[in-house]
Amino acid sequence: MVPWLAGIVPFGLVIGVSAAQADIPAMAGWLTGPLIYAGSSQVATIGMLDAGAAPVIVVASALIINIRLIFYSATMARYWRGTPWWWRLAAAYLIVDPSVAVGLDGYQRLSRDRAHAHYFGGAVLLWVCWLAAIGAGATVGAGLPAWLHLEFVMPLYLVGAVVPKVTSPAQRRAILAAATVALLALSAPLQLGIALAIAAGVIAGLTAEPRR
Amino acid sequence: MSTWIVIVAVGLGSYLFRLSMVILTGRITMPAYLERASGLVAPAAFAALAAAGVAEACGGHGLTQAAAPLIAVAAAVIAVLRTGSPQAAILAGLPALWVATALLPS
């Protein structure tokens, strides 16, 4: 879990800072943490609300980004058969990229009972650190001077996240197509550009040769 | 008001996604192309949001000042390629933005 925390804490801080710079209530920005609890979707929600996108477009875009959670749900479901319903309700809430990775590792190495504890412990630790990081970022980000241009921290973070992915042909196509459409559709009504760009990116990526 | 509704709606939808297969387990199989597509959504969204964010930072300034965010992005890309670390983008890009903004005539 520790390597994951080293990766997600800076992301949480950046989301907090960008929420503090955005034109939305400070509490709303932080609440994306416990309510949405998936970084990339939180970034899209905060960014599109800040840009004044239509509510329906924001919800649709953020949920499209989170479709992967359905696959994670399917992945974990096979290990959670026979657990109490309340346990499954809570465990499902904690499903997100790092908790699934850590959880799967446990289910492959440990006995079923210990693996459940391994998943839950790691996932709760992740949850606490994530919310604390967003809160810290929002608190610090709100008090810093304008010349620091903290509104540019999120674009830079995203650049850093995207650049290493260009080595995969499918992801490279997705990234180039999405960035191009986002720029072309900058003045699209209702901030529809981001949604169009995501769709274009996914379609372009699917046209690449499937990896075997 | 709509800000809160949007956040609650995205949160609720995301929770239903998380819960969906845990509840429906074994009754539905997901098509493979959808699984490939879902792996492409995050990179596409990040690229789109990054491009829009950089374009927004470039807009509303004079021609020379608009170059500052582009210089910062170039510094970020080079730093990430050199170090292999995504975090290098902010560590190199933000100071580059400060220096470029200070040096470029407005």
PDB file of C-alpha atoms in Angstrom:
ATOM      1  CA  MET A   1       0.000   0.000   0.000  1.00  0.00           C
ATOM      2  CA  VAL A   2       2.881   2.390   0.768  1.00  0.00           C
ATOM      3  CA  PRO A   3       4.038   2.833  -2.865  1.00  0.00           C
ATOM      4  CA  TRP A   4       0.426   3.570  -3.809  1.00  0.00           C
ATOM      5  CA  LEU A   5       0.159   6.195  -1.063  1.00  0.00           C
ATOM      6  CA  ALA A   6       3.303   7.904  -2.376  1.00  0.00           C
ATOM      7  CA  GLY A   7       1.523   8.200  -5.717  1.00  0.00           C
ATOM      8  CA  ILE A   8      -1.952   9.216  -4.584  1.00  0.00           C
ATOM      9  CA  VAL A   9      -1.060  11.762  -1.882  1.00  0.00           C
ATOM     10  CA  PRO A  10       0.441  14.240  -4.398  1.00  0.00           C
ATOM     11  CA  PHE A  11      -2.603  13.682  -6.661  1.00  0.00           C
ATOM     12  CA  GLY A  12      -4.930  14.407  -3.723  1.00  0.00           C
ATOM     13  CA  LEU A  13      -2.975  17.560  -2.871  1.00  0.00           C
ATOM     14  CA  VAL A  14      -3.210  18.736  -6.485  1.00  0.00           C
ATOM     15  CA  ILE A  15      -6.968  18.094  -6.573  1.00  0.00           C
ATOM     16  CA  GLY A  16      -7.344  20.069  -3.339  1.00  0.00           C
ATOM     17  CA  VAL A  17      -5.315  22.966  -4.723  1.00  0.00           C
ATOM     18  CA  SER A  18      -7.276  23.013  -7.997  1.00  0.00           C
ATOM     19  CA  ALA A  19     -10.594  22.834  -6.106  1.00  0.00           C
ATOM     20  CA  ALA A  20      -9.532  25.853  -4.037  1.00  0.00           C
ATOM     21  CA  GLN A  21      -8.711  27.794  -7.237  1.00  0.00           C
ATOM     22  CA  ALA A  22     -11.937  26.739  -8.987  1.00  0.00           C
ATOM     23  CA  ASP A  23     -15.121  28.769  -9.003  1.00  0.00           C
ATOM     24  CA  ILE A  24     -17.059  26.334  -6.774  1.00  0.00           C
ATOM     25  CA  PRO A  25     -17.717  26.307  -2.991  1.00  0.00           C
ATOM     26  CA  ALA A  26     -14.661  25.049  -1.066  1.00  0.00           C
ATOM     27  CA  MET A  27     -16.731  22.378   0.689  1.00  0.00           C
ATOM     28  CA  ALA A  28     -18.074  21.112  -2.651  1.00  0.00           C
ATOM     29  CA  GLY A  29     -14.537  20.598  -3.922  1.00  0.00           C
ATOM     30  CA  TRP A  30     -13.560  18.582  -0.866  1.00  0.00           C
ATOM     31  CA  LEU A  31     -16.794  16.581  -0.936  1.00  0.00           C
ATOM     32  CA  THR A  32     -15.857  15.165  -4.340  1.00  0.00           C
ATOM     33  CA  GLY A  33     -13.409  13.084  -2.237  1.00  0.00           C
ATOM     34  CA  PRO A  34     -15.848  11.075  -0.098  1.00  0.00           C
ATOM     35  CA  LEU A  35     -18.704  11.200  -2.635  1.00  0.00           C
ATOM     36  CA  ILE A  36     -17.009  10.438  -5.970  1.00  0.00           C
ATOM     37  CA  TYR A  37     -13.798   8.933  -4.547  1.00  0.00           C
ATOM     38  CA  ALA A  38     -11.986   8.480  -7.876  1.00  0.00           C
ATOM     39  CA  GLY A  39      -9.306  11.035  -8.726  1.00  0.00           C
ATOM     40  CA  SER A  40      -9.651  11.333 -12.502  1.00  0.00           C
ATOM     41  CA  SER A  41     -13.417  11.696 -12.263  1.00  0.00           C
ATOM     42  CA  GLN A  42     -13.030  14.291  -9.493  1.00  0.00           C
ATOM     43  CA  VAL A  43     -10.635  16.284 -11.689  1.00  0.00           C
ATOM     44  CA  ALA A  44     -13.119  16.262 -14.571  1.00  0.00           C
ATOM     45  CA  THR A  45     -16.026  17.231 -12.302  1.00  0.00           C
ATOM     46  CA  ILE A  46     -14.184  20.132 -10.654  1.00  0.00           C
ATOM     47  CA  GLY A  47     -12.656  21.332 -13.938  1.00  0.00           C
ATOM     48  CA  MET A  48     -15.906  21.240 -15.897  1.00  0.00           C
ATOM     49  CA  LEU A  49     -17.952  22.856 -13.111  1.00  0.00           C
ATOM     50  CA  ASP A  50     -15.300  25.595 -12.926  1.00  0.00           C
ATOM     51  CA  ALA A  51     -15.565  26.120 -16.692  1.00  0.00           C
ATOM     52  CA  GLY A  52     -19.337  26.467 -16.436  1.00  0.00           C
ATOM     53  CA  ALA A  53     -20.295  23.267 -18.250  1.00  0.00           C
ATOM     54  CA  ALA A  54     -23.932  22.160 -18.293  1.00  0.00           C
ATOM     55  CA  PRO A  55     -24.700  19.856 -15.313  1.00  0.00           C
ATOM     56  CA  VAL A  56     -25.820  16.953 -17.522  1.00  0.00           C
ATOM     57  CA  ILE A  57     -22.568  17.085 -19.501  1.00  0.00           C
ATOM     58  CA  VAL A  58     -20.478  17.105 -16.318  1.00  0.00           C
ATOM     59  CA  VAL A  59     -22.313  14.124 -14.836  1.00  0.00           C
ATOM     60  CA  ALA A  60     -22.123  12.153 -18.099  1.00  0.00           C
ATOM     61  CA  SER A  61     -18.410  12.842 -18.600  1.00  0.00           C
ATOM     62  CA  ALA A  62     -17.490  12.027 -14.996  1.00  0.00           C
ATOM     63  CA  LEU A  63     -19.463   8.784 -15.087  1.00  0.00           C
ATOM     64  CA  ILE A  64     -17.935   7.734 -18.421  1.00  0.00           C
ATOM     65  CA  ILE A  65     -14.521   8.115 -16.793  1.00  0.00           C
ATOM     66  CA  ASN A  66     -15.714   5.851 -13.961  1.00  0.00           C
ATOM     67  CA  ILE A  67     -17.037   3.007 -16.132  1.00  0.00           C
ATOM     68  CA  ARG A  68     -13.865   1.116 -15.242  1.00  0.00           C
ATOM     69  CA  LEU A  69     -15.293   0.762 -11.718  1.00  0.00           C
ATOM     70  CA  ILE A  70     -17.795  -1.750 -13.152  1.00  0.00           C
ATOM     71  CA  PHE A  71     -14.874  -3.950 -14.214  1.00  0.00           C
ATOM     72  CA  TYR A  72     -13.257  -3.598 -10.794  1.00  0.00           C
ATOM     73  CA  SER A  73     -16.610  -4.519  -9.270  1.00  0.00           C
ATOM     74  CA  ALA A  74     -16.732  -7.666 -11.414  1.00  0.00           C
ATOM     75  CA  THR A  75     -13.136  -8.483 -10.461  1.00  0.00           C
ATOM     76  CA  MET A  76     -13.759  -8.236  -6.713  1.00  0.00           C
ATOM     77  CA  ALA A  77     -17.233  -9.827  -6.800  1.00  0.00           C
ATOM     78  CA  ARG A  78     -15.868 -13.340  -7.253  1.00  0.00           C
ATOM     79  CA  TYR A  79     -13.872 -13.041  -3.999  1.00  0.00           C
ATOM     80  CA  TRP A  80     -16.732 -11.516  -2.038  1.00  0.00           C
ATOM     81  CA  ARG A  81     -19.343 -14.226  -2.478  1.00  0.00           C
ATOM     82  CA  GLY A  82     -20.676 -15.375   0.890  1.00  0.00           C
ATOM     83  CA  THR A  83     -19.641 -12.251   2.784  1.00  0.00           C
ATOM     84  CA  PRO A  84     -22.323 -10.355   4.778  1.00  0.00           C
ATOM     85  CA  TRP A  85     -24.304  -7.826   2.710  1.00  0.00           C
ATOM     86  CA  TRP A  86     -23.217  -4.894   4.910  1.00  0.00           C
ATOM     87  CA  TRP A  87     -19.593  -5.870   4.341  1.00  0.00           C
ATOM     88  CA  ARG A  88     -20.119  -5.879   0.584  1.00  0.00           C
ATOM     89  CA  LEU A  89     -21.853  -2.483   0.673  1.00  0.00           C
ATOM     90  CA  ALA A  90     -18.887  -0.955   2.521  1.00  0.00           C
ATOM     91  CA  ALA A  91     -16.195  -2.844   0.580  1.00  0.00           C
ATOM     92  CA  ALA A  92     -17.764  -1.813  -2.747  1.00  0.00           C
ATOM     93  CA  TYR A  93     -17.713   1.850  -1.727  1.00  0.00           C
ATOM     94  CA  LEU A  94     -13.929   1.590  -1.263  1.00  0.00           C
ATOM     95  CA  ILE A  95     -13.323   0.153  -4.773  1.00  0.00           C
ATOM     96  CA  VAL A  96     -10.832   2.307  -6.681  1.00  0.00           C
ATOM     97  CA  ASP A  97      -7.658   1.618  -8.700  1.00  0.00           C
ATOM     98  CA  PRO A  98      -5.122   1.270  -5.815  1.00  0.00           C
ATOM     99  CA  SER A  99      -7.443  -0.608  -3.417  1.00  0.00           C
ATOM    100  CA  VAL A 100      -8.296  -3.166  -6.117  1.00  0.00           C
ATOM    101  CA  ALA A 101      -4.616  -3.684  -6.938  1.00  0.00           C
ATOM    102  CA  VAL A 102      -3.702  -4.174  -3.277  1.00  0.00           C
ATOM    103  CA  GLY A 103      -6.804  -6.296  -2.647  1.00  0.00           C
ATOM    104  CA  LEU A 104      -6.110  -8.643  -5.566  1.00  0.00           C
ATOM    105  CA  ASP A 105      -2.564  -9.111  -4.326  1.00  0.00           C
ATOM    106  CA  GLY A 106      -3.972 -10.227  -0.976  1.00  0.00           C
ATOM    107  CA  TYR A 107      -6.532 -12.619  -2.486  1.00  0.00           C
ATOM    108  CA  GLN A 108      -3.759 -14.312  -4.456  1.00  0.00           C
ATOM    109  CA  ARG A 109      -1.411 -14.716  -1.464  1.00  0.00           C
ATOM    110  CA  LEU A 110      -3.493 -15.020   1.716  1.00  0.00           C
ATOM    111  CA  SER A 111      -6.323 -17.107   3.133  1.00  0.00           C
ATOM    112  CA  ARG A 112      -9.777 -15.749   2.311  1.00  0.00           C
ATOM    113  CA  ASP A 113     -10.401 -14.248   5.769  1.00  0.00           C
ATOM    114  CA  ARG A 114      -6.991 -12.603   6.001  1.00  0.00           C
ATOM    115  CA  ALA A 115      -7.337 -11.316   2.439  1.00  0.00           C
ATOM    116  CA  HIS A 116     -10.650  -9.646   3.308  1.00  0.00           C
ATOM    117  CA  ALA A 117      -8.917  -7.883   6.207  1.00  0.00           C
ATOM    118  CA  HIS A 118      -5.985  -7.027   3.933  1.00  0.00           C
ATOM    119  CA  TYR A 119      -8.304  -5.397   1.386  1.00  0.00           C
ATOM    120  CA  PHE A 120     -10.372  -3.542   3.955  1.00  0.00           C
ATOM    121  CA  GLY A 121      -7.400  -2.300   5.978  1.00  0.00           C
ATOM    122  CA  GLY A 122      -5.541  -1.078   2.920  1.00  0.00           C
ATOM    123  CA  ALA A 123      -8.660   0.490   1.412  1.00  0.00           C
ATOM    124  CA  VAL A 124      -9.558   2.386   4.611  1.00  0.00           C
ATOM    125  CA  LEU A 125      -5.987   3.644   4.968  1.00  0.00           C
ATOM    126  CA  LEU A 126      -6.103   4.822   1.352  1.00  0.00           C
ATOM    127  CA  TRP A 127      -9.462   6.544   1.926  1.00  0.00           C
ATOM    128  CA  VAL A 128      -8.191   8.427   5.001  1.00  0.00           C
ATOM    129  CA  CYS A 129      -4.993   9.558   3.267  1.00  0.00           C
ATOM    130  CA  TRP A 130      -6.907  10.611   0.125  1.00  0.00           C
ATOM    131  CA  LEU A 131      -9.385  12.812   2.018  1.00  0.00           C
ATOM    132  CA  ALA A 132      -6.602  14.271   4.186  1.00  0.00           C
ATOM    133  CA  ALA A 133      -4.511  15.106   1.108  1.00  0.00           C
ATOM    134  CA  ILE A 134      -7.421  16.856  -0.633  1.00  0.00           C
ATOM    135  CA  GLY A 135      -8.216  18.795   2.548  1.00  0.00           C
ATOM    136  CA  ALA A 136      -4.574  19.822   2.983  1.00  0.00           C
ATOM    137  CA  GLY A 137      -4.320  20.881  -0.674  1.00  0.00           C
ATOM    138  CA  ALA A 138      -7.519  22.909  -0.470  1.00  0.00           C
ATOM    139  CA  THR A 139      -6.436  24.636   2.756  1.00  0.00           C
ATOM    140  CA  VAL A 140      -2.945  25.502   1.532  1.00  0.00           C
ATOM    141  CA  GLY A 141      -4.078  26.307  -2.007  1.00  0.00           C
ATOM    142  CA  ALA A 142      -6.623  28.869  -0.870  1.00  0.00           C
ATOM    143  CA  GLY A 143      -4.060  30.936   1.037  1.00  0.00           C
ATOM    144  CA  LEU A 144      -1.207  31.170  -1.456  1.00  0.00           C
ATOM    145  CA  PRO A 145      -0.492  34.240  -3.647  1.00  0.00           C
ATOM    146  CA  ALA A 146      -1.719  34.498  -7.252  1.00  0.00           C
ATOM    147  CA  TRP A 147       1.767  34.768  -8.792  1.00  0.00           C
ATOM    148  CA  LEU A 148       2.362  31.111  -7.919  1.00  0.00           C
ATOM    149  CA  HIS A 149      -0.197  30.271 -10.675  1.00  0.00           C
ATOM    150  CA  LEU A 150      -1.491  27.265  -8.750  1.00  0.00           C
ATOM    151  CA  GLU A 151      -4.337  27.004 -11.267  1.00  0.00           C
ATOM    152  CA  PHE A 152      -1.665  25.559 -13.572  1.00  0.00           C
ATOM    153  CA  VAL A 153      -0.710  22.754 -11.186  1.00  0.00           C
ATOM    154  CA  MET A 154      -3.501  20.473 -12.435  1.00  0.00           C
ATOM    155  CA  PRO A 155      -2.689  20.804 -16.176  1.00  0.00           C
ATOM    156  CA  LEU A 156       0.963  20.092 -15.327  1.00  0.00           C
ATOM    157  CA  TYR A 157       0.006  17.079 -13.227  1.00  0.00           C
ATOM    158  CA  LEU A 158      -2.076  15.730 -16.101  1.00  0.00           C
ATOM    159  CA  VAL A 159       0.798  16.271 -18.533  1.00  0.00           C
ATOM    160  CA  GLY A 160       3.001  14.255 -16.178  1.00  0.00           C
ATOM    161  CA  ALA A 161       0.422  11.468 -16.005  1.00  0.00           C
ATOM    162  CA  VAL A 162      -0.077  11.331 -19.783  1.00  0.00           C
ATOM    163  CA  VAL A 163       3.497  11.581 -21.108  1.00  0.00           C
ATOM    164  CA  PRO A 164       4.704   8.138 -19.854  1.00  0.00           C
ATOM    165  CA  LYS A 165       1.660   6.496 -21.474  1.00  0.00           C
ATOM    166  CA  VAL A 166       2.615   7.471 -25.042  1.00  0.00           C
ATOM    167  CA  THR A 167       4.773   4.323 -25.291  1.00  0.00           C
ATOM    168  CA  SER A 168       1.606   2.224 -25.784  1.00  0.00           C
ATOM    169  CA  PRO A 169       0.244   2.601 -29.347  1.00  0.00           C
ATOM    170  CA  ALA A 170      -3.424   2.474 -28.308  1.00  0.00           C
ATOM    171  CA  GLN A 171      -2.959   4.975 -25.493  1.00  0.00           C
ATOM    172  CA  ARG A 172      -0.812   7.223 -27.707  1.00  0.00           C
ATOM    173  CA  ARG A 173      -3.616   7.408 -30.272  1.00  0.00           C
ATOM    174  CA  ALA A 174      -6.179   8.039 -27.552  1.00  0.00           C
ATOM    175  CA  ILE A 175      -4.070  10.826 -26.031  1.00  0.00           C
ATOM    176  CA  LEU A 176      -3.320  12.594 -29.338  1.00  0.00           C
ATOM    177  CA  ALA A 177      -6.910  12.384 -30.568  1.00  0.00           C
ATOM    178  CA  ALA A 178      -8.359  13.563 -27.258  1.00  0.00           C
ATOM    179  CA  ALA A 179      -5.952  16.506 -26.955  1.00  0.00           C
ATOM    180  CA  THR A 180      -6.573  17.549 -30.571  1.00  0.00           C
ATOM    181  CA  VAL A 181     -10.357  17.417 -30.293  1.00  0.00           C
ATOM    182  CA  ALA A 182     -10.239  19.227 -26.935  1.00  0.00           C
ATOM    183  CA  LEU A 183      -8.315  22.102 -28.574  1.00  0.00           C
ATOM    184  CA  LEU A 184     -10.550  22.200 -31.672  1.00  0.00           C
ATOM    185  CA  ALA A 185     -13.701  22.132 -29.552  1.00  0.00           C
ATOM    186  CA  LEU A 186     -12.574  24.762 -27.019  1.00  0.00           C
ATOM    187  CA  SER A 187     -15.463  27.056 -27.844  1.00  0.00           C
ATOM    188  CA  ALA A 188     -18.051  24.285 -28.171  1.00  0.00           C
ATOM    189  CA  PRO A 189     -21.296  25.101 -26.343  1.00  0.00           C
ATOM    190  CA  LEU A 190     -21.951  23.711 -22.839  1.00  0.00           C
ATOM    191  CA  GLN A 191     -18.267  22.750 -22.536  1.00  0.00           C
ATOM    192  CA  LEU A 192     -19.144  19.744 -24.641  1.00  0.00           C
ATOM    193  CA  GLY A 193     -15.534  19.709 -25.887  1.00  0.00           C
ATOM    194  CA  ILE A 194     -14.153  17.536 -23.085  1.00  0.00           C
ATOM    195  CA  ALA A 195     -16.858  14.892 -23.553  1.00  0.00           C
ATOM    196  CA  LEU A 196     -16.314  14.892 -27.331  1.00  0.00           C
ATOM    197  CA  ALA A 197     -12.560  14.671 -26.815  1.00  0.00           C
ATOM    198  CA  ILE A 198     -12.846  11.663 -24.491  1.00  0.00           C
ATOM    199  CA  ALA A 199     -15.102   9.894 -27.011  1.00  0.00           C
ATOM    200  CA  ALA A 200     -12.695  10.680 -29.882  1.00  0.00           C
ATOM    201  CA  GLY A 201      -9.746   9.466 -27.814  1.00  0.00           C
ATOM    202  CA  VAL A 202     -11.362   6.147 -26.926  1.00  0.00           C
ATOM    203  CA  ILE A 203     -12.448   5.511 -30.527  1.00  0.00           C
ATOM    204  CA  ALA A 204      -8.982   6.390 -31.849  1.00  0.00           C
ATOM    205  CA  GLY A 205      -7.389   4.102 -29.247  1.00  0.00           C
ATOM    206  CA  LEU A 206      -9.659   1.201 -30.174  1.00  0.00           C
ATOM    207  CA  THR A 207      -8.528   1.441 -33.799  1.00  0.00           C
ATOM    208  CA  ALA A 208      -4.967   0.555 -32.730  1.00  0.00           C
ATOM    209  CA  GLU A 209      -3.925  -3.104 -32.915  1.00  0.00           C
ATOM    210  CA  PRO A 210      -5.141  -4.930 -29.811  1.00  0.00           C
ATOM    211  CA  ARG A 211      -2.284  -6.004 -27.570  1.00  0.00           C
ATOM    212  CA  ARG A 212      -1.892  -9.725 -27.077  1.00  0.00           C
TER     213      ARG A 212
ATOM    214  CA  MET B   1     -27.042  24.689  -6.211  1.00  0.00           C
ATOM    215  CA  SER B   2     -26.422  22.687  -9.376  1.00  0.00           C
ATOM    216  CA  THR B   3     -22.801  22.222  -8.256  1.00  0.00           C
ATOM    217  CA  TRP B   4     -23.959  20.136  -5.291  1.00  0.00           C
ATOM    218  CA  ILE B   5     -26.463  18.173  -7.372  1.00  0.00           C
ATOM    219  CA  VAL B   6     -23.766  17.350  -9.942  1.00  0.00           C
ATOM    220  CA  ILE B   7     -21.332  16.120  -7.293  1.00  0.00           C
ATOM    221  CA  VAL B   8     -23.965  14.027  -5.523  1.00  0.00           C
ATOM    222  CA  ALA B   9     -25.175  12.575  -8.864  1.00  0.00           C
ATOM    223  CA  VAL B  10     -21.648  11.621  -9.951  1.00  0.00           C
ATOM    224  CA  GLY B  11     -21.023  10.152  -6.494  1.00  0.00           C
ATOM    225  CA  LEU B  12     -24.219   8.127  -6.525  1.00  0.00           C
ATOM    226  CA  GLY B  13     -23.613   6.870 -10.070  1.00  0.00           C
ATOM    227  CA  SER B  14     -20.040   5.909  -9.194  1.00  0.00           C
ATOM    228  CA  TYR B  15     -21.217   3.971  -6.143  1.00  0.00           C
ATOM    229  CA  LEU B  16     -23.762   2.082  -8.266  1.00  0.00           C
ATOM    230  CA  PHE B  17     -20.936   1.194 -10.708  1.00  0.00           C
ATOM    231  CA  ARG B  18     -18.857  -0.120  -7.786  1.00  0.00           C
ATOM    232  CA  LEU B  19     -21.741  -2.123  -6.393  1.00  0.00           C
ATOM    233  CA  SER B  20     -23.152  -3.349  -9.714  1.00  0.00           C
ATOM    234  CA  MET B  21     -21.166  -6.523 -10.314  1.00  0.00           C
ATOM    235  CA  VAL B  22     -20.874  -7.328  -6.616  1.00  0.00           C
ATOM    236  CA  ILE B  23     -24.681  -7.582  -6.600  1.00  0.00           C
ATOM    237  CA  LEU B  24     -25.156  -9.068 -10.088  1.00  0.00           C
ATOM    238  CA  THR B  25     -22.176 -11.371  -9.809  1.00  0.00           C
ATOM    239  CA  GLY B  26     -22.120 -14.166 -12.343  1.00  0.00           C
ATOM    240  CA  ARG B  27     -25.282 -13.063 -14.120  1.00  0.00           C
ATOM    241  CA  ILE B  28     -23.677 -10.674 -16.633  1.00  0.00           C
ATOM    242  CA  THR B  29     -20.457 -10.922 -18.607  1.00  0.00           C
ATOM    243  CA  MET B  30     -18.892  -7.739 -19.927  1.00  0.00           C
ATOM    244  CA  PRO B  31     -17.863  -7.630 -23.603  1.00  0.00           C
ATOM    245  CA  ALA B  32     -14.097  -7.541 -24.178  1.00  0.00           C
ATOM    246  CA  TYR B  33     -14.113  -4.420 -26.349  1.00  0.00           C
ATOM    247  CA  LEU B  34     -15.762  -2.500 -23.499  1.00  0.00           C
ATOM    248  CA  GLU B  35     -12.948  -3.566 -21.198  1.00  0.00           C
ATOM    249  CA  ARG B  36     -10.365  -2.290 -23.728  1.00  0.00           C
ATOM    250  CA  ALA B  37     -12.306   0.951 -24.115  1.00  0.00           C
ATOM    251  CA  SER B  38     -12.470   1.509 -20.367  1.00  0.00           C
ATOM    252  CA  GLY B  39      -8.678   1.358 -20.177  1.00  0.00           C
ATOM    253  CA  LEU B  40      -8.475   4.188 -22.707  1.00  0.00           C
ATOM    254  CA  VAL B  41     -10.929   6.551 -21.028  1.00  0.00           C
ATOM    255  CA  ALA B  42      -8.583   7.836 -18.313  1.00  0.00           C
ATOM    256  CA  PRO B  43      -5.655   8.692 -20.653  1.00  0.00           C
ATOM    257  CA  ALA B  44      -8.077  10.347 -23.095  1.00  0.00           C
ATOM    258  CA  ALA B  45      -9.744  12.349 -20.317  1.00  0.00           C
ATOM    259  CA  PHE B  46      -6.397  13.413 -18.858  1.00  0.00           C
ATOM    260  CA  ALA B  47      -5.116  14.504 -22.285  1.00  0.00           C
ATOM    261  CA  ALA B  48      -8.314  16.441 -23.026  1.00  0.00           C
ATOM    262  CA  LEU B  49      -8.351  18.170 -19.633  1.00  0.00           C
ATOM    263  CA  ALA B  50      -4.630  18.978 -19.891  1.00  0.00           C
ATOM    264  CA  ALA B  51      -5.012  20.455 -23.389  1.00  0.00           C
ATOM    265  CA  ALA B  52      -8.028  22.525 -22.354  1.00  0.00           C
ATOM    266  CA  GLY B  53      -6.262  23.703 -19.182  1.00  0.00           C
ATOM    267  CA  VAL B  54      -3.140  24.781 -21.058  1.00  0.00           C
ATOM    268  CA  ALA B  55      -5.221  26.549 -23.724  1.00  0.00           C
ATOM    269  CA  GLU B  56      -7.152  28.381 -21.022  1.00  0.00           C
ATOM    270  CA  ALA B  57      -3.912  29.497 -19.375  1.00  0.00           C
ATOM    271  CA  CYS B  58      -2.655  30.807 -22.740  1.00  0.00           C
ATOM    272  CA  GLY B  59      -5.840  32.736 -23.481  1.00  0.00           C
ATOM    273  CA  GLY B  60      -6.611  36.196 -22.178  1.00  0.00           C
ATOM    274  CA  HIS B  61      -2.985  37.328 -22.264  1.00  0.00           C
ATOM    275  CA  GLY B  62      -0.823  39.110 -24.808  1.00  0.00           C
ATOM    276  CA  LEU B  63       0.980  37.037 -27.409  1.00  0.00           C
ATOM    277  CA  THR B  64       4.265  36.919 -25.501  1.00  0.00           C
ATOM    278  CA  GLN B  65       2.665  36.134 -22.136  1.00  0.00           C
ATOM    279  CA  ALA B  66       0.705  33.300 -23.771  1.00  0.00           C
ATOM    280  CA  ALA B  67       4.058  31.640 -24.453  1.00  0.00           C
ATOM    281  CA  ALA B  68       4.737  31.193 -20.716  1.00  0.00           C
ATOM    282  CA  PRO B  69       2.363  28.225 -20.182  1.00  0.00           C
ATOM    283  CA  LEU B  70       3.702  26.587 -23.354  1.00  0.00           C
ATOM    284  CA  ILE B  71       7.272  26.958 -22.089  1.00  0.00           C
ATOM    285  CA  ALA B  72       6.170  25.438 -18.775  1.00  0.00           C
ATOM    286  CA  VAL B  73       4.541  22.469 -20.535  1.00  0.00           C
ATOM    287  CA  ALA B  74       7.675  21.935 -22.642  1.00  0.00           C
ATOM    288  CA  ALA B  75       9.788  21.936 -19.475  1.00  0.00           C
ATOM    289  CA  ALA B  76       7.357  19.478 -17.863  1.00  0.00           C
ATOM    290  CA  VAL B  77       7.413  17.075 -20.824  1.00  0.00           C
ATOM    291  CA  ILE B  78      11.221  17.126 -20.993  1.00  0.00           C
ATOM    292  CA  ALA B  79      11.491  16.563 -17.227  1.00  0.00           C
ATOM    293  CA  VAL B  80       9.105  13.589 -17.306  1.00  0.00           C
ATOM    294  CA  LEU B  81      10.891  12.008 -20.287  1.00  0.00           C
ATOM    295  CA  ARG B  82      14.272  12.514 -18.620  1.00  0.00           C
ATOM    296  CA  THR B  83      13.365  11.261 -15.143  1.00  0.00           C
ATOM    297  CA  GLY B  84      10.536   8.857 -15.957  1.00  0.00           C
ATOM    298  CA  SER B  85       8.652  10.307 -12.977  1.00  0.00           C
ATOM    299  CA  PRO B  86       5.204  11.900 -13.484  1.00  0.00           C
ATOM    300  CA  GLN B  87       5.796  14.158 -10.457  1.00  0.00           C
ATOM    301  CA  ALA B  88       8.665  15.858 -12.321  1.00  0.00           C
ATOM    302  CA  ALA B  89       6.069  17.646 -14.458  1.00  0.00           C
ATOM    303  CA  ILE B  90       5.031  19.956 -11.603  1.00  0.00           C
ATOM    304  CA  LEU B  91       8.519  20.238 -10.106  1.00  0.00           C
ATOM    305  CA  ALA B  92       9.951  21.447 -13.442  1.00  0.00           C
ATOM    306  CA  GLY B  93       6.888  23.046 -15.026  1.00  0.00           C
ATOM    307  CA  LEU B  94       5.796  25.377 -12.232  1.00  0.00           C
ATOM    308  CA  PRO B  95       9.203  27.081 -11.724  1.00  0.00           C
ATOM    309  CA  ALA B  96       9.508  27.334 -15.537  1.00  0.00           C
ATOM    310  CA  LEU B  97       6.137  29.111 -15.587  1.00  0.00           C
ATOM    311  CA  TRP B  98       7.246  31.567 -12.880  1.00  0.00           C
ATOM    312  CA  VAL B  99      10.514  32.373 -14.666  1.00  0.00           C
ATOM    313  CA  ALA B 100       8.853  32.685 -18.092  1.00  0.00           C
ATOM    314  CA  THR B 101       6.071  34.901 -16.735  1.00  0.00           C
ATOM    315  CA  ALA B 102       8.621  37.155 -15.021  1.00  0.00           C
ATOM    316  CA  LEU B 103      10.956  37.427 -18.018  1.00  0.00           C
ATOM    317  CA  LEU B 104       8.535  37.703 -20.930  1.00  0.00           C
ATOM    318  CA  PRO B 105       7.350  41.266 -21.693  1.00  0.00           C
ATOM    319  CA  SER B 106       3.621  41.732 -21.146  1.00  0.00           C
TER     320      SER B 106
END
